[in-house]
Tab-separated table of C-alpha atoms in Angstrom:
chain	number	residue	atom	x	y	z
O	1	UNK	CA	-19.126	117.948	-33.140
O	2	UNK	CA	-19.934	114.616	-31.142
O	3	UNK	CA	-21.601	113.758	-28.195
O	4	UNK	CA	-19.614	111.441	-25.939
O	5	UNK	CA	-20.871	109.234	-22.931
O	6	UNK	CA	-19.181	107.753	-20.429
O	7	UNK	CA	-20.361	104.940	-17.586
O	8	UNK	CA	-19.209	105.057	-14.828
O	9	UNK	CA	-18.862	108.913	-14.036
O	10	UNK	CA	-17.381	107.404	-10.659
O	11	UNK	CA	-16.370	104.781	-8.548
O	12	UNK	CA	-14.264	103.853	-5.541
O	13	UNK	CA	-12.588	100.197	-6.060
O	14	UNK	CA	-10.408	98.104	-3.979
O	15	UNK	CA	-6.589	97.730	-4.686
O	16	UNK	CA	-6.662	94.461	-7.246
O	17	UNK	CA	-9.777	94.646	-8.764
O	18	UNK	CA	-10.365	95.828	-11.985
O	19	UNK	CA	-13.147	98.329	-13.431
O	20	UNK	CA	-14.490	98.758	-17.370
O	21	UNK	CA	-14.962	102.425	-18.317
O	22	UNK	CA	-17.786	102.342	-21.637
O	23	UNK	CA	-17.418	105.527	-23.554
O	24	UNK	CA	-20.228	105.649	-26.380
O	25	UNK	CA	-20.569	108.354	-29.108
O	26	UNK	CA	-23.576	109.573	-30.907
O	27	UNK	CA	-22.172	109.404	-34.735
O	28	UNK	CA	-19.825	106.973	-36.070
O	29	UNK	CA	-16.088	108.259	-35.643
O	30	UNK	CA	-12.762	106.748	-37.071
O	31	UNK	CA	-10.672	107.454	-34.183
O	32	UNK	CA	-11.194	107.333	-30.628
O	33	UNK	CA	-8.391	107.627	-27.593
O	34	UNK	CA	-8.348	107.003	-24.209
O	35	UNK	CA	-6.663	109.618	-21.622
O	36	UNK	CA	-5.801	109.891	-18.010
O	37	UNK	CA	-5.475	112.930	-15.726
O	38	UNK	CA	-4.352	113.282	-12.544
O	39	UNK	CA	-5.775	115.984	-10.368
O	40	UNK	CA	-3.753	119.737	-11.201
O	41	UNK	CA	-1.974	117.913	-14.253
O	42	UNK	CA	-2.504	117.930	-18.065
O	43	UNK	CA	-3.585	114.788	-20.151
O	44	UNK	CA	-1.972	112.347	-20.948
O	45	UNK	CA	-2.797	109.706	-23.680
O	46	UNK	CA	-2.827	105.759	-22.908
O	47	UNK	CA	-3.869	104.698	-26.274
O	48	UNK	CA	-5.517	104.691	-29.126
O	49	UNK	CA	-8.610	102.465	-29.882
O	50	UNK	CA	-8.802	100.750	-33.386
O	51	UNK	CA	-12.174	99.626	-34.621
O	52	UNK	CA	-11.472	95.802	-35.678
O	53	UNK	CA	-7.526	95.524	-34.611
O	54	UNK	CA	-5.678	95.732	-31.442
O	55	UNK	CA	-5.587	99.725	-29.580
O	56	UNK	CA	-2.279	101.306	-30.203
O	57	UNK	CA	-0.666	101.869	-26.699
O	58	UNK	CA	1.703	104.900	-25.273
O	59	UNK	CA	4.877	104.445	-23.801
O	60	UNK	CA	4.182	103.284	-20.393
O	61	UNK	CA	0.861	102.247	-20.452
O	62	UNK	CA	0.304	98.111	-21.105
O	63	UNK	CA	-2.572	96.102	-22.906
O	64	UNK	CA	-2.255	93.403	-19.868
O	65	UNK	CA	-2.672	96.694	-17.568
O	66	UNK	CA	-4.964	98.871	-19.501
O	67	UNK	CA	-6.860	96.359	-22.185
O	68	UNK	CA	-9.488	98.349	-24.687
O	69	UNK	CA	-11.492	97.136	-26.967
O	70	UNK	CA	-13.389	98.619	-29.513
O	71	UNK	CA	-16.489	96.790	-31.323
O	72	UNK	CA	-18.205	99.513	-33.567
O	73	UNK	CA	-17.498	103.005	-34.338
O	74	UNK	CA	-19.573	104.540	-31.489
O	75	UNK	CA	-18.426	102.681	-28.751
O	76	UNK	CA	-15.424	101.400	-26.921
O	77	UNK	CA	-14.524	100.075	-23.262
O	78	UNK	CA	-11.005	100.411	-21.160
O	79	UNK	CA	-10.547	98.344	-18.562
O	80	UNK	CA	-7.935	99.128	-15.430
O	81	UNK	CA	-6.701	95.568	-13.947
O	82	UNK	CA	-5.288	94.888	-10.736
O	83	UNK	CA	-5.602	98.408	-9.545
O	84	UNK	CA	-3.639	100.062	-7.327
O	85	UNK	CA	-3.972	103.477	-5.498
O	86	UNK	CA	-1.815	104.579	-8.361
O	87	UNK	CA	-4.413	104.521	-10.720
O	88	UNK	CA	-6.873	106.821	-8.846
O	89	UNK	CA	-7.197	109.456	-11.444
O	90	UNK	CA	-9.762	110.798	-13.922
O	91	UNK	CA	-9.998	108.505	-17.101
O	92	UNK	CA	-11.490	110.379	-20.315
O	93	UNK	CA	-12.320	108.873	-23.748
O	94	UNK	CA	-12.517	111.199	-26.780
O	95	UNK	CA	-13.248	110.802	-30.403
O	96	UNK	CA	-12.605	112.527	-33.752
O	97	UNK	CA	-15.334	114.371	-35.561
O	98	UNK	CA	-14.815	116.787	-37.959
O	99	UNK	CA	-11.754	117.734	-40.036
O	100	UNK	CA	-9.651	116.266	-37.106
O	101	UNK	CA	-10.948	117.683	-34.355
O	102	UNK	CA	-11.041	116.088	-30.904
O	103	UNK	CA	-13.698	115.988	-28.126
O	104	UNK	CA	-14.138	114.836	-24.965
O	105	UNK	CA	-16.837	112.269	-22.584
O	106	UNK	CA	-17.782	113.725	-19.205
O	107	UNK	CA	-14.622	111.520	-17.507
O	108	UNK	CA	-15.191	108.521	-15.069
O	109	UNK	CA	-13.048	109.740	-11.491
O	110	UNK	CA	-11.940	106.290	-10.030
O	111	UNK	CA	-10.727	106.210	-6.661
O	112	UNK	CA	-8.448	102.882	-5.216
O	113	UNK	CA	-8.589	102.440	-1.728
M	1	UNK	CA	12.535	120.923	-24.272
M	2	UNK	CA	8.572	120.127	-23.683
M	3	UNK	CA	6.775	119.512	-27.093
M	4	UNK	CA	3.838	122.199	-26.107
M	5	UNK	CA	4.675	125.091	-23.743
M	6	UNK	CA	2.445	127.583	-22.139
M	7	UNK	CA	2.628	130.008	-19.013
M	8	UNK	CA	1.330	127.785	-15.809
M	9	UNK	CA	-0.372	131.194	-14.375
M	10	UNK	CA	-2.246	131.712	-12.540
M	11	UNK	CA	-3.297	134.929	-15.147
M	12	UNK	CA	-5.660	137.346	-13.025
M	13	UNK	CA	-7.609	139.784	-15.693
M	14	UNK	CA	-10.058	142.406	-14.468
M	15	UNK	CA	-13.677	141.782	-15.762
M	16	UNK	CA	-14.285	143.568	-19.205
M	17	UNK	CA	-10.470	143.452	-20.232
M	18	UNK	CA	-8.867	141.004	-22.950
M	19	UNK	CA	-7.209	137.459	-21.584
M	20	UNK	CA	-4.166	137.057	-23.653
M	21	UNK	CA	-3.051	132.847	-23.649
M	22	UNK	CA	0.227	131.985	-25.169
M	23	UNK	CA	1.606	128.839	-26.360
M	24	UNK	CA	4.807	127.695	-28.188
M	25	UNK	CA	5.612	124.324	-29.760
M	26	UNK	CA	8.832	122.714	-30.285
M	27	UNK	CA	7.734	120.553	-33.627
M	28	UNK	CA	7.672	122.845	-37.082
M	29	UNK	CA	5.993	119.744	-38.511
M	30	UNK	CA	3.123	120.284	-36.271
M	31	UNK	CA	-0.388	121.542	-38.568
M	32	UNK	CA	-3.673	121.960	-36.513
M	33	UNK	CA	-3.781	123.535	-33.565
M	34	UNK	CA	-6.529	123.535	-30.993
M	35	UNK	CA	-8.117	125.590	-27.632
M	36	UNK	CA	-9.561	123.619	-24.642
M	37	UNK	CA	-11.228	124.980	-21.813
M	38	UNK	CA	-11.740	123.111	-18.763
M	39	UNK	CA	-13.352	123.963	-15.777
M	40	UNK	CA	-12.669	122.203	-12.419
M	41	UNK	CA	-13.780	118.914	-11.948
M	42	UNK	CA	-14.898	118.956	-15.748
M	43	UNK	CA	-13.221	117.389	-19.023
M	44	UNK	CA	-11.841	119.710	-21.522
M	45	UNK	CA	-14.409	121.458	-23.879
M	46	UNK	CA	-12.718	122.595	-27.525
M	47	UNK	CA	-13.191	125.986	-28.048
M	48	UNK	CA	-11.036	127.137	-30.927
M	49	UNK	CA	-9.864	125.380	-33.524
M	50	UNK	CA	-6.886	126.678	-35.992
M	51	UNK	CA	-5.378	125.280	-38.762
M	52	UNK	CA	-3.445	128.610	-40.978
M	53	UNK	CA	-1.325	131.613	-39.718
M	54	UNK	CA	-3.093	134.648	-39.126
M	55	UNK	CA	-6.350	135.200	-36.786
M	56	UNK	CA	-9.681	133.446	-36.594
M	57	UNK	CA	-12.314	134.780	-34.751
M	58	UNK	CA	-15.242	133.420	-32.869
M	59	UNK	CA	-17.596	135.601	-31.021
M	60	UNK	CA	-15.269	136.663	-27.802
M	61	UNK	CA	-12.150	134.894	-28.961
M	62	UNK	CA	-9.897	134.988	-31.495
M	63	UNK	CA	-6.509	132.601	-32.103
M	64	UNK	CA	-3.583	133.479	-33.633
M	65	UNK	CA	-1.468	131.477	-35.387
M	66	UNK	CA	2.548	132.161	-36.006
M	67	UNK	CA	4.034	129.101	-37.575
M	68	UNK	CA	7.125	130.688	-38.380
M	69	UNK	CA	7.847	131.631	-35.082
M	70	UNK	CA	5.610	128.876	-33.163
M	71	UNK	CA	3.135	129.963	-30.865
M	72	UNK	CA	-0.233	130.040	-31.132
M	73	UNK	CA	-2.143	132.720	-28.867
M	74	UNK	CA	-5.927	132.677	-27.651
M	75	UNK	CA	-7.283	136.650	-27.248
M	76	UNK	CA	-10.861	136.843	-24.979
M	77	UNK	CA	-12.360	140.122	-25.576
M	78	UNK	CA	-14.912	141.352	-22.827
M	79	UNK	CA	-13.407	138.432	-20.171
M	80	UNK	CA	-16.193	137.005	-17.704
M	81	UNK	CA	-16.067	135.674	-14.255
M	82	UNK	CA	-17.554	132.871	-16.377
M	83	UNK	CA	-14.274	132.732	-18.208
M	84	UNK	CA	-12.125	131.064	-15.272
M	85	UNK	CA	-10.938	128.343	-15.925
M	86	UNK	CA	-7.663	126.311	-17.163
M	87	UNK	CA	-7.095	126.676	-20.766
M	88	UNK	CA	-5.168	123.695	-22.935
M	89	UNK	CA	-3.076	124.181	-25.752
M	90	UNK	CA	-2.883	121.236	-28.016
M	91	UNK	CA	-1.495	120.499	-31.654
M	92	UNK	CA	-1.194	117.603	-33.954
M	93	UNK	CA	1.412	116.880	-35.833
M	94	UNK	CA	1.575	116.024	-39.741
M	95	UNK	CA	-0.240	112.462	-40.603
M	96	UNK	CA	-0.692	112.039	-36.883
M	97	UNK	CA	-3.947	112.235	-35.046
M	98	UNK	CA	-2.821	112.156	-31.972
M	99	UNK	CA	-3.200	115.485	-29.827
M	100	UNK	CA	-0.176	116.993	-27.211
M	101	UNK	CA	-1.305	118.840	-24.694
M	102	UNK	CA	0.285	122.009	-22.715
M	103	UNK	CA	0.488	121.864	-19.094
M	104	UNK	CA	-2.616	124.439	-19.113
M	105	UNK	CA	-2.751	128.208	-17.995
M	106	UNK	CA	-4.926	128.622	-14.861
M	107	UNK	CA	-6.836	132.059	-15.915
M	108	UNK	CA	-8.927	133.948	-13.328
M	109	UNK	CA	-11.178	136.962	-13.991
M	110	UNK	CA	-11.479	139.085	-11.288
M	111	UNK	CA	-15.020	140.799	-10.820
Protein backbone atom coordinates (compact mmCIF):
# COMPACT_ATOMS: atom_id res chain seq x y z
CA UNK A 1 0.00 0.00 0.00
CA UNK A 2 1.09 3.81 0.18
CA UNK A 3 0.79 6.44 2.46
CA UNK A 4 -0.48 9.66 0.91
CA UNK A 5 -0.34 13.32 2.35
CA UNK A 6 -2.03 16.10 1.49
CA UNK A 7 -1.50 20.10 2.54
CA UNK A 8 -3.89 21.87 2.87
CA UNK A 9 -6.65 19.55 4.50
CA UNK A 10 -8.73 22.93 4.17
CA UNK A 11 -9.17 26.29 3.22
CA UNK A 12 -11.72 28.99 2.47
CA UNK A 13 -10.43 31.34 -0.58
CA UNK A 14 -11.84 34.28 -2.26
CA UNK A 15 -13.49 34.06 -5.79
CA UNK A 16 -10.15 34.75 -8.17
CA UNK A 17 -7.50 33.60 -6.26
CA UNK A 18 -5.87 30.56 -6.72
CA UNK A 19 -4.70 27.75 -4.10
CA UNK A 20 -1.79 24.79 -4.58
CA UNK A 21 -2.92 21.44 -3.13
CA UNK A 22 0.78 19.28 -2.35
CA UNK A 23 -0.02 15.63 -2.19
CA UNK A 24 3.27 13.65 -1.12
CA UNK A 25 3.64 9.81 -0.95
CA UNK A 26 5.84 7.71 1.17
CA UNK A 27 7.37 5.25 -1.70
CA UNK A 28 8.09 6.14 -5.15
CA UNK A 29 4.91 5.46 -7.45
CA UNK A 30 4.60 5.60 -11.35
CA UNK A 31 1.26 7.01 -11.49
CA UNK A 32 -0.48 9.50 -9.56
CA UNK A 33 -4.12 11.32 -10.37
CA UNK A 34 -5.82 14.06 -9.17
CA UNK A 35 -9.78 13.86 -8.34
CA UNK A 36 -12.59 16.09 -7.34
CA UNK A 37 -15.78 15.39 -5.38
CA UNK A 38 -18.53 17.27 -4.75
CA UNK A 39 -20.44 16.74 -1.56
CA UNK A 40 -23.18 13.40 -2.04
CA UNK A 41 -21.43 12.68 -5.54
CA UNK A 42 -18.86 10.10 -6.77
CA UNK A 43 -15.27 11.02 -8.09
CA UNK A 44 -14.44 12.28 -10.72
CA UNK A 45 -10.90 12.39 -12.31
CA UNK A 46 -9.21 15.83 -13.54
CA UNK A 47 -6.01 14.35 -14.61
CA UNK A 48 -3.33 12.44 -14.53
CA UNK A 49 0.16 13.59 -13.28
CA UNK A 50 3.29 12.49 -15.35
CA UNK A 51 6.64 12.51 -13.63
CA UNK A 52 8.91 14.62 -16.20
CA UNK A 53 6.08 15.52 -19.02
CA UNK A 54 2.98 17.50 -19.03
CA UNK A 55 -0.34 15.80 -16.68
CA UNK A 56 -2.79 14.20 -18.97
CA UNK A 57 -6.14 16.14 -18.51
CA UNK A 58 -10.03 14.85 -18.57
CA UNK A 59 -12.55 16.17 -20.66
CA UNK A 60 -13.54 19.32 -19.08
CA UNK A 61 -10.97 20.07 -16.85
CA UNK A 62 -8.02 22.68 -18.36
CA UNK A 63 -4.15 22.96 -17.65
CA UNK A 64 -4.69 27.00 -17.66
CA UNK A 65 -7.59 26.13 -14.99
CA UNK A 66 -6.25 23.22 -13.12
CA UNK A 67 -2.17 23.28 -13.78
CA UNK A 68 -0.19 20.13 -11.96
CA UNK A 69 3.02 19.50 -11.84
CA UNK A 70 4.86 16.70 -10.83
CA UNK A 71 8.77 16.84 -9.86
CA UNK A 72 9.66 13.33 -8.37
CA UNK A 73 7.81 10.22 -7.86
CA UNK A 74 6.52 11.02 -4.33
CA UNK A 75 5.21 14.23 -4.81
CA UNK A 76 3.03 16.40 -6.93
CA UNK A 77 1.03 19.84 -6.59
CA UNK A 78 -2.50 20.99 -8.37
CA UNK A 79 -3.20 24.27 -8.43
CA UNK A 80 -7.04 25.79 -8.85
CA UNK A 81 -6.74 29.41 -10.63
CA UNK A 82 -9.12 32.08 -10.63
CA UNK A 83 -11.55 30.28 -8.44
CA UNK A 84 -14.93 30.54 -8.38
CA UNK A 85 -17.66 29.26 -5.93
CA UNK A 86 -17.84 26.50 -8.47
CA UNK A 87 -14.85 24.97 -7.44
CA UNK A 88 -15.75 24.54 -3.72
CA UNK A 89 -15.43 20.85 -3.53
CA UNK A 90 -13.15 18.20 -2.01
CA UNK A 91 -9.88 17.75 -4.13
CA UNK A 92 -8.09 14.20 -3.58
CA UNK A 93 -4.74 13.00 -5.03
CA UNK A 94 -4.08 9.24 -5.25
CA UNK A 95 -1.27 7.10 -6.41
CA UNK A 96 -0.59 3.56 -7.70
CA UNK A 97 1.12 0.99 -5.55
CA UNK A 98 0.93 -2.41 -6.04
CA UNK A 99 -0.17 -4.52 -9.03
CA UNK A 100 -2.37 -1.47 -10.03
CA UNK A 101 -4.00 -0.66 -7.21
CA UNK A 102 -5.14 2.85 -6.27
CA UNK A 103 -5.16 4.80 -2.96
CA UNK A 104 -6.16 7.79 -1.69
CA UNK A 105 -4.58 11.30 0.48
CA UNK A 106 -6.82 12.51 3.31
CA UNK A 107 -8.52 15.27 0.62
CA UNK A 108 -8.01 19.13 0.93
CA UNK A 109 -12.07 20.63 1.27
CA UNK A 110 -11.74 24.16 -0.37
CA UNK A 111 -14.43 26.48 0.09
CA UNK A 112 -14.85 29.91 -2.45
CA UNK A 113 -16.60 32.58 -0.99
CA UNK B 1 -25.73 3.65 -20.37
CA UNK B 2 -23.29 4.65 -17.24
CA UNK B 3 -19.86 2.81 -17.54
CA UNK B 4 -20.15 1.50 -13.66
CA UNK B 5 -23.61 0.96 -12.14
CA UNK B 6 -24.59 0.21 -8.64
CA UNK B 7 -27.87 0.52 -6.44
CA UNK B 8 -27.80 4.33 -4.89
CA UNK B 9 -29.48 2.78 -1.52
CA UNK B 10 -29.74 3.65 1.00
CA UNK B 11 -29.30 -0.48 2.00
CA UNK B 12 -30.46 -0.83 5.80
CA UNK B 13 -29.03 -4.42 7.19
CA UNK B 14 -29.72 -5.52 10.75
CA UNK B 15 -26.46 -5.92 12.84
CA UNK B 16 -25.01 -9.55 12.54
CA UNK B 17 -26.60 -10.18 8.98
CA UNK B 18 -24.62 -10.21 5.52
CA UNK B 19 -24.50 -6.67 3.35
CA UNK B 20 -24.87 -7.79 -0.16
CA UNK B 21 -23.26 -4.68 -2.76
CA UNK B 22 -23.84 -5.08 -6.40
CA UNK B 23 -22.25 -3.56 -9.30
CA UNK B 24 -22.45 -3.96 -13.13
CA UNK B 25 -20.18 -2.54 -15.83
CA UNK B 26 -20.91 -1.72 -19.30
CA UNK B 27 -17.10 -2.37 -20.75
CA UNK B 28 -16.24 -6.39 -21.28
CA UNK B 29 -12.72 -5.05 -21.81
CA UNK B 30 -12.64 -3.93 -18.31
CA UNK B 31 -9.86 -6.39 -15.98
CA UNK B 32 -9.35 -5.30 -12.28
CA UNK B 33 -11.89 -4.48 -10.26
CA UNK B 34 -11.79 -2.73 -6.93
CA UNK B 35 -13.96 -1.98 -3.35
CA UNK B 36 -13.81 1.50 -1.68
CA UNK B 37 -15.24 2.41 1.44
CA UNK B 38 -15.74 5.85 2.43
CA UNK B 39 -17.02 7.23 5.38
CA UNK B 40 -18.48 10.80 5.59
CA UNK B 41 -16.32 13.55 5.36
CA UNK B 42 -13.41 10.96 4.61
CA UNK B 43 -11.62 9.90 1.20
CA UNK B 44 -12.20 6.50 -0.06
CA UNK B 45 -10.22 3.63 1.68
CA UNK B 46 -9.66 0.32 -0.82
CA UNK B 47 -10.90 -2.53 0.70
CA UNK B 48 -11.09 -5.33 -1.82
CA UNK B 49 -9.29 -5.79 -4.61
CA UNK B 50 -10.30 -8.42 -7.56
CA UNK B 51 -8.79 -9.26 -10.55
CA UNK B 52 -10.42 -13.23 -11.73
CA UNK B 53 -14.05 -14.60 -11.67
CA UNK B 54 -14.99 -16.44 -8.76
CA UNK B 55 -14.75 -15.26 -4.90
CA UNK B 56 -11.93 -13.82 -2.85
CA UNK B 57 -12.18 -13.55 0.61
CA UNK B 58 -10.83 -11.26 3.24
CA UNK B 59 -11.70 -11.62 6.82
CA UNK B 60 -15.58 -10.24 6.79
CA UNK B 61 -15.79 -9.73 3.06
CA UNK B 62 -15.67 -11.52 0.18
CA UNK B 63 -16.04 -10.18 -3.77
CA UNK B 64 -17.34 -11.87 -6.44
CA UNK B 65 -16.47 -11.58 -9.71
CA UNK B 66 -18.86 -12.52 -12.93
CA UNK B 67 -17.16 -11.33 -16.05
CA UNK B 68 -19.38 -13.06 -18.25
CA UNK B 69 -22.28 -11.53 -17.00
CA UNK B 70 -20.61 -8.19 -15.48
CA UNK B 71 -21.09 -7.44 -12.05
CA UNK B 72 -18.97 -7.66 -9.42
CA UNK B 73 -20.62 -8.10 -5.82
CA UNK B 74 -19.07 -7.24 -2.26
CA UNK B 75 -20.65 -9.89 0.61
CA UNK B 76 -19.98 -8.49 4.55
CA UNK B 77 -20.50 -11.31 6.82
CA UNK B 78 -21.28 -10.36 10.57
CA UNK B 79 -22.18 -6.41 9.34
CA UNK B 80 -21.22 -3.69 12.08
CA UNK B 81 -22.63 -0.38 12.95
CA UNK B 82 -18.97 0.27 12.09
CA UNK B 83 -19.76 -0.88 8.60
CA UNK B 84 -21.88 2.32 7.48
CA UNK B 85 -20.73 3.89 5.14
CA UNK B 86 -20.85 4.54 1.15
CA UNK B 87 -19.24 1.84 -0.73
CA UNK B 88 -17.48 2.57 -4.44
CA UNK B 89 -17.31 0.31 -7.15
CA UNK B 90 -14.49 0.96 -9.49
CA UNK B 91 -12.75 -0.96 -12.49
CA UNK B 92 -10.00 -0.37 -14.91
CA UNK B 93 -10.04 -1.11 -18.11
CA UNK B 94 -7.35 -3.12 -20.30
CA UNK B 95 -3.83 -1.06 -20.66
CA UNK B 96 -5.55 1.76 -18.84
CA UNK B 97 -4.81 2.87 -15.34
CA UNK B 98 -7.27 5.00 -14.93
CA UNK B 99 -10.12 3.98 -12.34
CA UNK B 100 -14.29 4.62 -13.02
CA UNK B 101 -16.11 4.96 -10.27
CA UNK B 102 -19.95 3.94 -9.40
CA UNK B 103 -22.15 6.49 -8.04
CA UNK B 104 -21.68 4.59 -4.52
CA UNK B 105 -24.30 2.56 -2.40
CA UNK B 106 -25.10 4.38 0.89
CA UNK B 107 -25.19 1.13 3.35
CA UNK B 108 -26.50 1.49 6.93
CA UNK B 109 -26.40 -1.17 9.66
CA UNK B 110 -28.97 -0.92 11.94
CA UNK B 111 -28.07 -1.85 15.68
Amino acid sequence: SAVISQKPSRDICQRGTSLTIQCQVDSQVTMMFWYRQQPGQSLTLIATANQGSEATYESGFVIDKFPISRPNLTFSTLTVSNMSPEDSSIYLCSAIAGVDEQYFGPGTRLTVT
Amino acid sequence: QKEVEQNSGPLSVPEGAIASLNCTYSDRVSQSFFWYRQYSGKSPELIMSIYSNGDKEDGRFTAQLNKASQYVSLLIRDSQPSDSATYLCAVIRFGNEKLTFGTGTRLTIIP
